[in-house]
Amino acid sequence: QLLDEKKDKRLVYLLKQTDEYVESLTGLVKQHQATEKRRKRAERREQRAREKAQADDSSDVRVHIREVATGKMLSVDEAPKAEEVDAWLETHPGYEVVSRDEYSDTDESDADEPIPDPIVTHKDDEFEGLDEETRNRKIIEKARNEEDEYDQKTRRQMESYYATAHKIKEKIVAQHSSMGGGDPNLQLKPYQLKGLEWMVSLYNNNLNGILADEMGLGKTIQTVALITYLMEVKKLNGPYLIIVPLSTISNWSLELEKWAPSIVKVVYKGNKEARKRLEVVIKRNAFNVLLTTYDYVLKEKALLGKIRWKYMIIDEGHRMKNHNCKLTLVLNGYFTAQHRLLLTGTPLQNKLPELWALLNFLLPSIFSSCGTFEQWFNAPFATTGEKVELNQEETMLIIRRLHKVYFAHSYFAD
């Protein structure tokens, strides 16, 4: 019995330490969001300055043109010059001019909005009056059943985190018009709409994340939904980089054609000559989505790394659980992307360093040190002489808890 009590006490320590870790991240998330907002604002100003300089220096400047039905932007070479635009529009019905302010990006507010205080729903402490042994046992039972809000402090911590991380809310209750290519038989399921809403929230709040649905629940389709939504609603026409295993690239290409026929995509694969032929399209940035494999990202990092990607999406992202794997090193060293998304059907790593590697790739400014990440969870025992390696049950309790915060799961389908 003494051993059981000691074990329960240790597990409760770890649960509380995990909750405090989430609470500490709330401030880091605020800093990250503010930094990203300033960076995007600076990029918009630079873009407008470049366009103004072009307009001042030359009468040959080309305007931004969009197809009304699909939201697809014409490439620079396809668009008419400013002096030709009126005549061009007369001969090309169904197109419109996009203002520079709209084209540059969304979210033009120069003021950093304050984070609202979370709305805390107070509940009676169900553990009040219980002795420590009984209280610990009930807390652990709730944690094992994945009941996160086991006391008032935990509720406040979680509500504070979500109020910060998902400050900007955007409800999605119906499928957008460009998804499905107009086919009434191609409809997102309710849980897929929820997954889309979560990913759009990440975009709105300048965060990255992991879509962790089980195989067969449509991670590919939800990703296509995200891209078409951002193109249609946010006017974010790319470029999007999707990196997948060679075994799934054909399926990805088929799903893109089926669900989003208006998207201009480049499937970057094949022999050297085939890839060479695609270089012209890539260098002109005349596409929305580039679909390729891990190997070609490594082989062609010099070419693909020159593009300023709006989104980098990696299928089977759990392969990056080793922080020093070649793909991670190349993507971090050669590629830039405003937003990152990992897809995985097996995300529940059973080692904290593996989980940290995924989180570090997504949000390096927040998850900067693996050592700090691990040490945090041993802190309760550092002064008691009990500092030992976490066992399997303890590690999984921590990881499951962190998953609730950082991952979108297949429980959407429940």
Short mmCIF file of C-alpha atoms in Angstrom, two decimals:
data_model
loop_
_atom_site.label_atom_id
_atom_site.label_comp_id
_atom_site.label_asym_id
_atom_site.label_seq_id
_atom_site.Cartn_x
_atom_site.Cartn_y
_atom_site.Cartn_z
CA GLN A 1 0.00 0.00 0.00
CA LEU A 2 2.84 2.42 0.80
CA LEU A 3 4.30 1.76 -2.64
CA ASP A 4 0.92 2.50 -4.26
CA GLU A 5 0.57 5.74 -2.29
CA LYS A 6 4.07 6.81 -3.29
CA LYS A 7 3.35 6.00 -6.94
CA ASP A 8 0.05 7.94 -6.86
CA LYS A 9 1.77 10.93 -5.29
CA ARG A 10 4.42 10.92 -8.00
CA LEU A 11 1.81 10.71 -10.77
CA VAL A 12 -0.12 13.65 -9.31
CA TYR A 13 3.12 15.66 -9.17
CA LEU A 14 3.69 14.94 -12.86
CA LEU A 15 0.15 15.89 -13.85
CA LYS A 16 0.43 19.19 -12.01
CA GLN A 17 3.84 19.80 -13.54
CA THR A 18 2.39 19.20 -17.01
CA ASP A 19 -0.42 21.67 -16.33
CA GLU A 20 2.06 24.25 -15.11
CA TYR A 21 4.11 23.69 -18.27
CA VAL A 22 1.04 24.44 -20.39
CA GLU A 23 0.43 27.54 -18.30
CA SER A 24 4.03 28.70 -18.87
CA LEU A 25 3.56 28.27 -22.61
CA THR A 26 0.65 30.71 -22.64
CA GLY A 27 3.05 33.64 -22.31
CA LEU A 28 5.39 32.20 -24.96
CA VAL A 29 2.47 31.77 -27.36
CA LYS A 30 1.53 35.44 -26.87
CA GLN A 31 5.10 36.49 -27.70
CA HIS A 32 5.20 34.23 -30.76
CA GLN A 33 1.89 35.58 -32.09
CA ALA A 34 2.99 39.18 -31.61
CA THR A 35 6.29 38.51 -33.40
CA GLU A 36 4.56 36.80 -36.32
CA LYS A 37 2.07 39.64 -36.63
CA ARG A 38 4.87 42.21 -36.81
CA ARG A 39 6.76 40.10 -39.35
CA LYS A 40 3.75 39.75 -41.62
CA ARG A 41 3.05 43.47 -41.35
CA ALA A 42 6.64 44.25 -42.37
CA GLU A 43 6.37 41.89 -45.35
CA ARG A 44 3.18 43.61 -46.51
CA ARG A 45 4.83 47.01 -46.31
CA GLU A 46 7.84 45.77 -48.28
CA GLN A 47 5.56 44.29 -50.93
CA ARG A 48 3.63 47.54 -51.31
CA ALA A 49 6.87 49.52 -51.48
CA ARG A 50 8.20 47.27 -54.27
CA GLU A 51 4.97 47.58 -56.23
CA LYS A 52 4.91 51.36 -55.82
CA ALA A 53 8.51 51.61 -57.03
CA GLN A 54 7.63 49.52 -60.06
CA ALA A 55 4.61 51.69 -60.80
CA ASP A 56 6.65 54.88 -60.47
CA ASP A 57 9.53 53.61 -62.62
CA SER A 58 7.67 51.92 -65.42
CA SER A 59 4.41 52.03 -67.32
CA ASP A 60 4.82 48.31 -67.93
CA VAL A 61 3.79 47.28 -64.40
CA ARG A 62 1.25 44.45 -64.42
CA VAL A 63 -1.88 44.43 -62.28
CA HIS A 64 -3.22 41.58 -60.13
CA ILE A 65 -6.07 39.74 -61.85
CA ARG A 66 -8.34 37.10 -60.32
CA GLU A 67 -10.85 34.71 -61.88
CA VAL A 68 -14.12 35.45 -60.08
CA ALA A 69 -15.52 31.90 -60.14
CA THR A 70 -12.48 30.11 -58.73
CA GLY A 71 -10.49 32.83 -56.95
CA LYS A 72 -7.40 31.79 -58.95
CA MET A 73 -4.85 34.54 -59.47
CA LEU A 74 -3.24 34.90 -62.88
CA SER A 75 0.52 34.65 -63.00
CA VAL A 76 2.55 37.81 -63.54
CA ASP A 77 3.20 36.93 -67.19
CA GLU A 78 -0.49 36.24 -67.88
CA ALA A 79 -1.81 39.45 -66.29
CA PRO A 80 -2.25 42.61 -68.39
CA LYS A 81 -0.25 45.79 -67.94
CA ALA A 82 -1.90 48.67 -66.11
CA GLU A 83 -2.37 50.67 -69.32
CA GLU A 84 -4.05 47.69 -71.02
CA VAL A 85 -6.31 46.48 -68.21
CA ASP A 86 -9.59 48.11 -69.35
CA ALA A 87 -9.40 46.65 -72.83
CA TRP A 88 -8.25 43.29 -71.44
CA LEU A 89 -11.23 43.01 -69.07
CA GLU A 90 -13.65 43.66 -71.94
CA THR A 91 -12.29 40.67 -73.82
CA HIS A 92 -11.97 38.46 -70.72
CA PRO A 93 -15.32 38.35 -68.88
CA GLY A 94 -15.29 36.64 -65.50
CA TYR A 95 -12.11 38.29 -64.27
CA GLU A 96 -11.56 41.19 -61.89
CA VAL A 97 -8.77 43.46 -60.72
CA VAL A 98 -7.50 42.78 -57.18
CA SER A 99 -6.34 45.81 -55.22
CA ARG A 100 -2.79 45.81 -53.93
CA ASP A 101 -3.96 46.04 -50.34
CA GLU A 102 -6.14 42.94 -50.73
CA TYR A 103 -3.47 41.03 -52.61
CA SER A 104 -0.70 41.71 -50.10
CA ASP A 105 -2.37 39.88 -47.23
CA THR A 106 -5.17 39.93 -44.70
CA ASP A 107 -5.12 41.35 -41.18
CA GLU A 108 -4.11 44.97 -41.80
CA SER A 109 -4.58 46.12 -38.24
CA ASP A 110 -1.50 47.95 -36.96
CA ALA A 111 -2.51 47.66 -33.33
CA ASP A 112 -1.78 44.51 -31.40
CA GLU A 113 -5.08 43.58 -29.83
CA PRO A 114 -4.96 42.69 -26.15
CA ILE A 115 -5.58 39.08 -25.23
CA PRO A 116 -8.97 38.86 -23.51
CA ASP A 117 -9.16 37.38 -20.05
CA PRO A 118 -10.48 33.83 -20.23
CA ILE A 119 -14.01 33.15 -19.14
CA VAL A 120 -13.60 30.78 -16.23
CA THR A 121 -16.51 28.57 -15.33
CA HIS A 122 -16.25 27.93 -11.61
CA LYS A 123 -17.30 24.54 -10.35
CA ASP A 124 -17.34 23.20 -6.87
CA ASP A 125 -14.12 21.42 -5.94
CA GLU A 126 -15.28 17.81 -5.88
CA PHE A 127 -12.16 16.85 -3.91
CA GLU A 128 -12.81 19.25 -1.04
CA GLY A 129 -12.55 17.53 2.32
CA LEU A 130 -10.85 14.40 0.96
CA ASP A 131 -7.60 13.17 2.46
CA GLU A 132 -4.50 13.33 0.25
CA GLU A 133 -4.47 9.63 -0.59
CA THR A 134 -8.10 9.59 -1.77
CA ARG A 135 -7.69 12.89 -3.63
CA ASN A 136 -4.62 11.63 -5.48
CA ARG A 137 -6.36 8.41 -6.42
CA LYS A 138 -9.36 10.28 -7.89
CA ILE A 139 -7.15 12.73 -9.82
CA ILE A 140 -5.19 9.86 -11.39
CA GLU A 141 -8.39 8.02 -12.26
CA LYS A 142 -9.67 11.09 -14.10
CA ALA A 143 -6.35 11.55 -15.91
CA ARG A 144 -6.33 7.92 -17.05
CA ASN A 145 -9.85 8.44 -18.39
CA GLU A 146 -8.54 11.57 -20.19
CA GLU A 147 -10.74 13.88 -18.11
CA ASP A 148 -8.52 16.95 -18.22
CA GLU A 149 -10.31 19.41 -15.96
CA TYR A 150 -9.91 17.62 -12.69
CA ASP A 151 -9.83 20.72 -10.46
CA GLN A 152 -10.45 24.48 -10.61
CA LYS A 153 -6.80 25.43 -11.14
CA THR A 154 -6.49 23.05 -14.09
CA ARG A 155 -9.64 24.49 -15.65
CA ARG A 156 -8.27 28.02 -15.34
CA GLN A 157 -4.93 27.01 -16.88
CA MET A 158 -6.52 25.28 -19.86
CA GLU A 159 -9.05 28.06 -20.45
CA SER A 160 -6.29 30.66 -20.31
CA TYR A 161 -4.21 28.75 -22.85
CA TYR A 162 -7.10 28.28 -25.29
CA ALA A 163 -8.19 31.91 -24.91
CA THR A 164 -4.69 32.91 -26.00
CA ALA A 165 -3.90 30.29 -28.64
CA HIS A 166 -7.33 30.50 -30.30
CA LYS A 167 -8.14 34.14 -29.62
CA ILE A 168 -9.46 34.71 -33.14
CA LYS A 169 -12.42 32.39 -33.70
CA GLU A 170 -13.93 31.58 -37.09
CA LYS A 171 -16.90 29.22 -37.17
CA ILE A 172 -17.17 26.90 -40.16
CA VAL A 173 -20.54 25.18 -40.43
CA ALA A 174 -20.77 24.52 -44.17
CA GLN A 175 -18.49 23.53 -47.01
CA HIS A 176 -17.10 26.42 -49.07
CA SER A 177 -18.03 26.59 -52.75
CA SER A 178 -14.61 25.81 -54.28
CA MET A 179 -14.28 22.55 -52.33
CA GLY A 180 -15.59 19.59 -54.29
CA GLY A 181 -15.46 21.27 -57.68
CA GLY A 182 -19.22 21.80 -57.72
CA ASP A 183 -20.01 18.09 -57.37
CA PRO A 184 -22.91 17.77 -54.86
CA ASN A 185 -21.75 14.25 -54.00
CA LEU A 186 -18.42 15.50 -52.67
CA GLN A 187 -19.23 16.74 -49.20
CA LEU A 188 -17.06 17.03 -46.10
CA LYS A 189 -18.25 15.06 -43.08
CA PRO A 190 -19.09 17.01 -39.91
CA TYR A 191 -15.88 15.94 -38.14
CA GLN A 192 -13.88 17.01 -41.20
CA LEU A 193 -15.46 20.46 -41.01
CA LYS A 194 -14.37 20.55 -37.36
CA GLY A 195 -10.85 19.62 -38.40
CA LEU A 196 -10.91 22.38 -41.03
CA GLU A 197 -12.14 24.88 -38.44
CA TRP A 198 -9.25 23.94 -36.12
CA MET A 199 -6.67 24.36 -38.91
CA VAL A 200 -8.15 27.72 -39.93
CA SER A 201 -7.92 28.79 -36.29
CA LEU A 202 -4.22 27.93 -36.32
CA TYR A 203 -3.79 30.09 -39.42
CA ASN A 204 -5.75 33.00 -37.96
CA ASN A 205 -3.77 32.89 -34.73
CA ASN A 206 -0.31 32.49 -36.30
CA LEU A 207 0.26 28.98 -34.94
CA ASN A 208 1.23 25.63 -36.43
CA GLY A 209 -0.06 22.21 -35.47
CA ILE A 210 -0.50 18.50 -36.12
CA LEU A 211 -3.59 16.94 -37.68
CA ALA A 212 -3.52 13.53 -36.02
CA ASP A 213 -6.48 11.64 -37.45
CA GLU A 214 -6.34 7.87 -37.75
CA MET A 215 -5.91 6.30 -41.17
CA GLY A 216 -9.09 6.39 -43.24
CA LEU A 217 -10.59 9.53 -41.69
CA GLY A 218 -9.53 11.82 -44.52
CA LYS A 219 -6.45 13.82 -43.56
CA THR A 220 -5.72 14.36 -47.26
CA ILE A 221 -9.23 15.69 -47.93
CA GLN A 222 -9.12 17.96 -44.87
CA THR A 223 -5.80 19.36 -46.08
CA VAL A 224 -7.26 20.05 -49.53
CA ALA A 225 -10.17 21.73 -47.75
CA LEU A 226 -7.75 23.97 -45.85
CA ILE A 227 -5.96 25.02 -49.04
CA THR A 228 -9.16 25.75 -50.97
CA TYR A 229 -10.61 27.62 -47.97
CA LEU A 230 -7.52 29.81 -47.65
CA MET A 231 -7.58 30.48 -51.39
CA GLU A 232 -11.30 31.25 -51.55
CA VAL A 233 -11.91 33.02 -48.24
CA LYS A 234 -8.49 34.43 -47.29
CA LYS A 235 -7.29 35.06 -50.88
CA LEU A 236 -4.08 33.21 -50.00
CA ASN A 237 -3.26 31.66 -53.35
CA GLY A 238 0.02 30.10 -52.38
CA PRO A 239 2.48 28.80 -53.02
CA TYR A 240 1.73 25.70 -50.92
CA LEU A 241 4.35 22.96 -50.54
CA ILE A 242 3.05 19.45 -49.80
CA ILE A 243 5.70 16.83 -48.99
CA VAL A 244 4.53 13.20 -49.00
CA PRO A 245 5.94 9.65 -49.19
CA LEU A 246 6.47 8.39 -52.74
CA SER A 247 3.87 5.66 -52.11
CA THR A 248 1.08 8.24 -51.57
CA ILE A 249 1.91 10.94 -54.13
CA SER A 250 -0.44 9.49 -56.79
CA ASN A 251 -3.34 9.40 -54.34
CA TRP A 252 -2.62 12.99 -53.26
CA SER A 253 -2.64 14.10 -56.90
CA LEU A 254 -5.95 12.32 -57.57
CA GLU A 255 -7.60 13.81 -54.47
CA LEU A 256 -6.48 17.31 -55.45
CA GLU A 257 -7.94 16.84 -58.95
CA LYS A 258 -11.16 15.40 -57.54
CA TRP A 259 -11.83 17.86 -54.71
CA ALA A 260 -10.12 20.99 -56.07
CA PRO A 261 -9.94 20.91 -59.89
CA SER A 262 -9.41 24.70 -60.04
CA ILE A 263 -6.11 24.50 -58.14
CA VAL A 264 -3.04 24.86 -60.34
CA LYS A 265 -0.71 22.14 -59.11
CA VAL A 266 2.77 20.92 -59.98
CA VAL A 267 3.55 17.27 -59.23
CA TYR A 268 7.32 17.45 -58.88
CA LYS A 269 8.75 13.99 -59.48
CA GLY A 270 10.29 11.86 -62.22
CA ASN A 271 13.71 11.74 -63.82
CA LYS A 272 16.07 14.68 -64.16
CA GLU A 273 14.74 15.69 -67.60
CA ALA A 274 11.10 15.63 -66.40
CA ARG A 275 11.95 17.76 -63.38
CA LYS A 276 13.95 20.15 -65.57
CA ARG A 277 10.84 20.81 -67.69
CA LEU A 278 8.94 21.85 -64.55
CA GLU A 279 11.57 24.37 -63.50
CA VAL A 280 10.13 27.09 -65.75
CA VAL A 281 6.72 26.87 -64.07
CA ILE A 282 8.32 26.77 -60.62
CA LYS A 283 10.61 29.74 -61.20
CA ARG A 284 7.70 31.79 -62.57
CA ASN A 285 5.67 30.85 -59.49
CA ALA A 286 2.82 29.98 -61.87
CA PHE A 287 1.11 27.48 -59.57
CA ASN A 288 -0.81 27.22 -56.30
CA VAL A 289 0.41 23.85 -54.98
CA LEU A 290 3.65 21.95 -55.45
CA LEU A 291 3.34 18.28 -54.53
CA THR A 292 6.55 16.32 -54.10
CA THR A 293 8.28 13.63 -52.03
CA TYR A 294 10.83 13.58 -49.22
CA ASP A 295 13.60 12.49 -51.61
CA TYR A 296 13.05 15.31 -54.11
CA VAL A 297 13.02 17.88 -51.32
CA LEU A 298 16.46 16.63 -50.34
CA LYS A 299 17.74 16.41 -53.93
CA GLU A 300 16.33 19.74 -55.13
CA LYS A 301 16.70 21.85 -52.00
CA ALA A 302 18.61 24.51 -53.96
CA LEU A 303 15.65 25.04 -56.33
CA LEU A 304 12.71 24.52 -53.98
CA GLY A 305 14.36 26.32 -51.09
CA LYS A 306 14.41 29.61 -53.01
CA ILE A 307 10.62 29.88 -52.92
CA ARG A 308 8.95 31.71 -50.05
CA TRP A 309 6.24 29.19 -49.25
CA LYS A 310 3.04 30.32 -47.60
CA TYR A 311 2.39 26.82 -46.23
CA MET A 312 4.56 23.75 -45.75
CA ILE A 313 2.50 20.57 -45.24
CA ILE A 314 4.20 17.27 -44.43
CA ASP A 315 2.36 13.95 -44.60
CA GLU A 316 3.40 11.18 -42.18
CA GLY A 317 5.05 13.85 -40.07
CA HIS A 318 5.87 11.36 -37.33
CA ARG A 319 8.91 10.42 -39.43
CA MET A 320 10.45 13.66 -38.13
CA LYS A 321 10.48 12.47 -34.52
CA ASN A 322 14.28 12.44 -34.67
CA HIS A 323 15.35 16.08 -34.38
CA ASN A 324 18.53 15.36 -36.34
CA CYS A 325 16.94 13.48 -39.24
CA LYS A 326 18.03 14.66 -42.69
CA LEU A 327 14.59 15.95 -43.73
CA THR A 328 14.27 18.13 -40.62
CA LEU A 329 17.77 19.56 -41.06
CA VAL A 330 17.18 20.39 -44.75
CA LEU A 331 13.76 21.95 -44.21
CA ASN A 332 15.03 24.07 -41.32
CA GLY A 333 18.23 25.01 -43.13
CA TYR A 334 17.03 25.73 -46.68
CA PHE A 335 13.28 26.39 -46.61
CA THR A 336 11.12 29.23 -45.35
CA ALA A 337 7.37 28.93 -44.79
CA GLN A 338 4.99 31.21 -42.93
CA HIS A 339 2.92 28.26 -41.74
CA ARG A 340 3.66 24.59 -41.09
CA LEU A 341 1.30 21.64 -40.72
CA LEU A 342 2.14 18.01 -39.95
CA LEU A 343 -0.20 15.13 -40.78
CA THR A 344 0.11 11.81 -39.01
CA GLY A 345 -1.92 8.77 -38.11
CA THR A 346 0.53 7.61 -35.43
CA PRO A 347 1.54 10.70 -33.47
CA LEU A 348 1.57 9.34 -29.93
CA GLN A 349 5.31 9.10 -29.44
CA ASN A 350 6.24 7.30 -26.22
CA LYS A 351 9.34 9.39 -25.57
CA LEU A 352 9.35 13.06 -24.64
CA PRO A 353 12.31 13.92 -26.94
CA GLU A 354 10.37 12.51 -29.92
CA LEU A 355 7.33 14.63 -29.10
CA TRP A 356 9.57 17.65 -28.57
CA ALA A 357 11.18 17.13 -32.02
CA LEU A 358 7.77 17.49 -33.71
CA LEU A 359 6.83 20.54 -31.63
CA ASN A 360 10.23 22.15 -32.18
CA PHE A 361 9.85 21.81 -35.95
CA LEU A 362 6.43 23.46 -35.81
CA LEU A 363 7.15 26.22 -33.29
CA PRO A 364 10.90 26.58 -32.67
CA SER A 365 10.50 29.91 -30.89
CA ILE A 366 8.35 28.23 -28.23
CA PHE A 367 9.90 24.74 -28.02
CA SER A 368 13.53 25.80 -28.22
CA SER A 369 15.29 23.30 -25.94
CA CYS A 370 14.75 19.57 -25.57
CA GLY A 371 16.73 19.58 -22.32
CA THR A 372 14.44 22.17 -20.76
CA PHE A 373 11.41 20.25 -22.03
CA GLU A 374 12.51 17.03 -20.31
CA GLN A 375 13.83 18.68 -17.16
CA TRP A 376 10.52 20.40 -16.52
CA PHE A 377 8.82 17.09 -15.80
CA ASN A 378 11.53 15.89 -13.44
CA ALA A 379 11.55 19.14 -11.46
CA PRO A 380 9.21 17.92 -8.66
CA PHE A 381 11.76 15.23 -7.75
CA ALA A 382 14.96 17.25 -8.07
CA THR A 383 14.89 18.29 -4.41
CA THR A 384 13.59 15.01 -3.01
CA GLY A 385 16.33 12.69 -4.20
CA GLU A 386 13.77 10.78 -6.29
CA LYS A 387 14.88 12.00 -9.69
CA VAL A 388 14.68 8.95 -11.94
CA GLU A 389 13.70 8.18 -15.50
CA LEU A 390 9.96 8.44 -16.10
CA ASN A 391 8.32 5.07 -16.57
CA GLN A 392 6.00 4.23 -19.47
CA GLU A 393 2.74 5.05 -17.67
CA GLU A 394 4.06 8.39 -16.42
CA THR A 395 5.38 9.38 -19.84
CA MET A 396 2.13 8.47 -21.59
CA LEU A 397 0.04 10.45 -19.09
CA ILE A 398 2.13 13.54 -19.85
CA ILE A 399 2.10 12.99 -23.61
CA ARG A 400 -1.66 12.37 -23.77
CA ARG A 401 -2.20 15.59 -21.86
CA LEU A 402 0.05 17.60 -24.18
CA HIS A 403 -1.68 16.06 -27.19
CA LYS A 404 -4.98 17.58 -26.08
CA VAL A 405 -3.39 21.02 -26.40
CA TYR A 406 -1.31 20.77 -29.58
CA PHE A 407 -2.96 18.12 -31.76
CA ALA A 408 -6.26 17.86 -33.61
CA HIS A 409 -7.39 14.26 -33.15
CA SER A 410 -9.75 11.78 -34.73
CA TYR A 411 -12.07 12.24 -31.76
CA PHE A 412 -13.74 14.79 -34.06
CA ALA A 413 -15.36 11.74 -35.63
CA ASP A 414 -16.92 10.56 -32.39
#
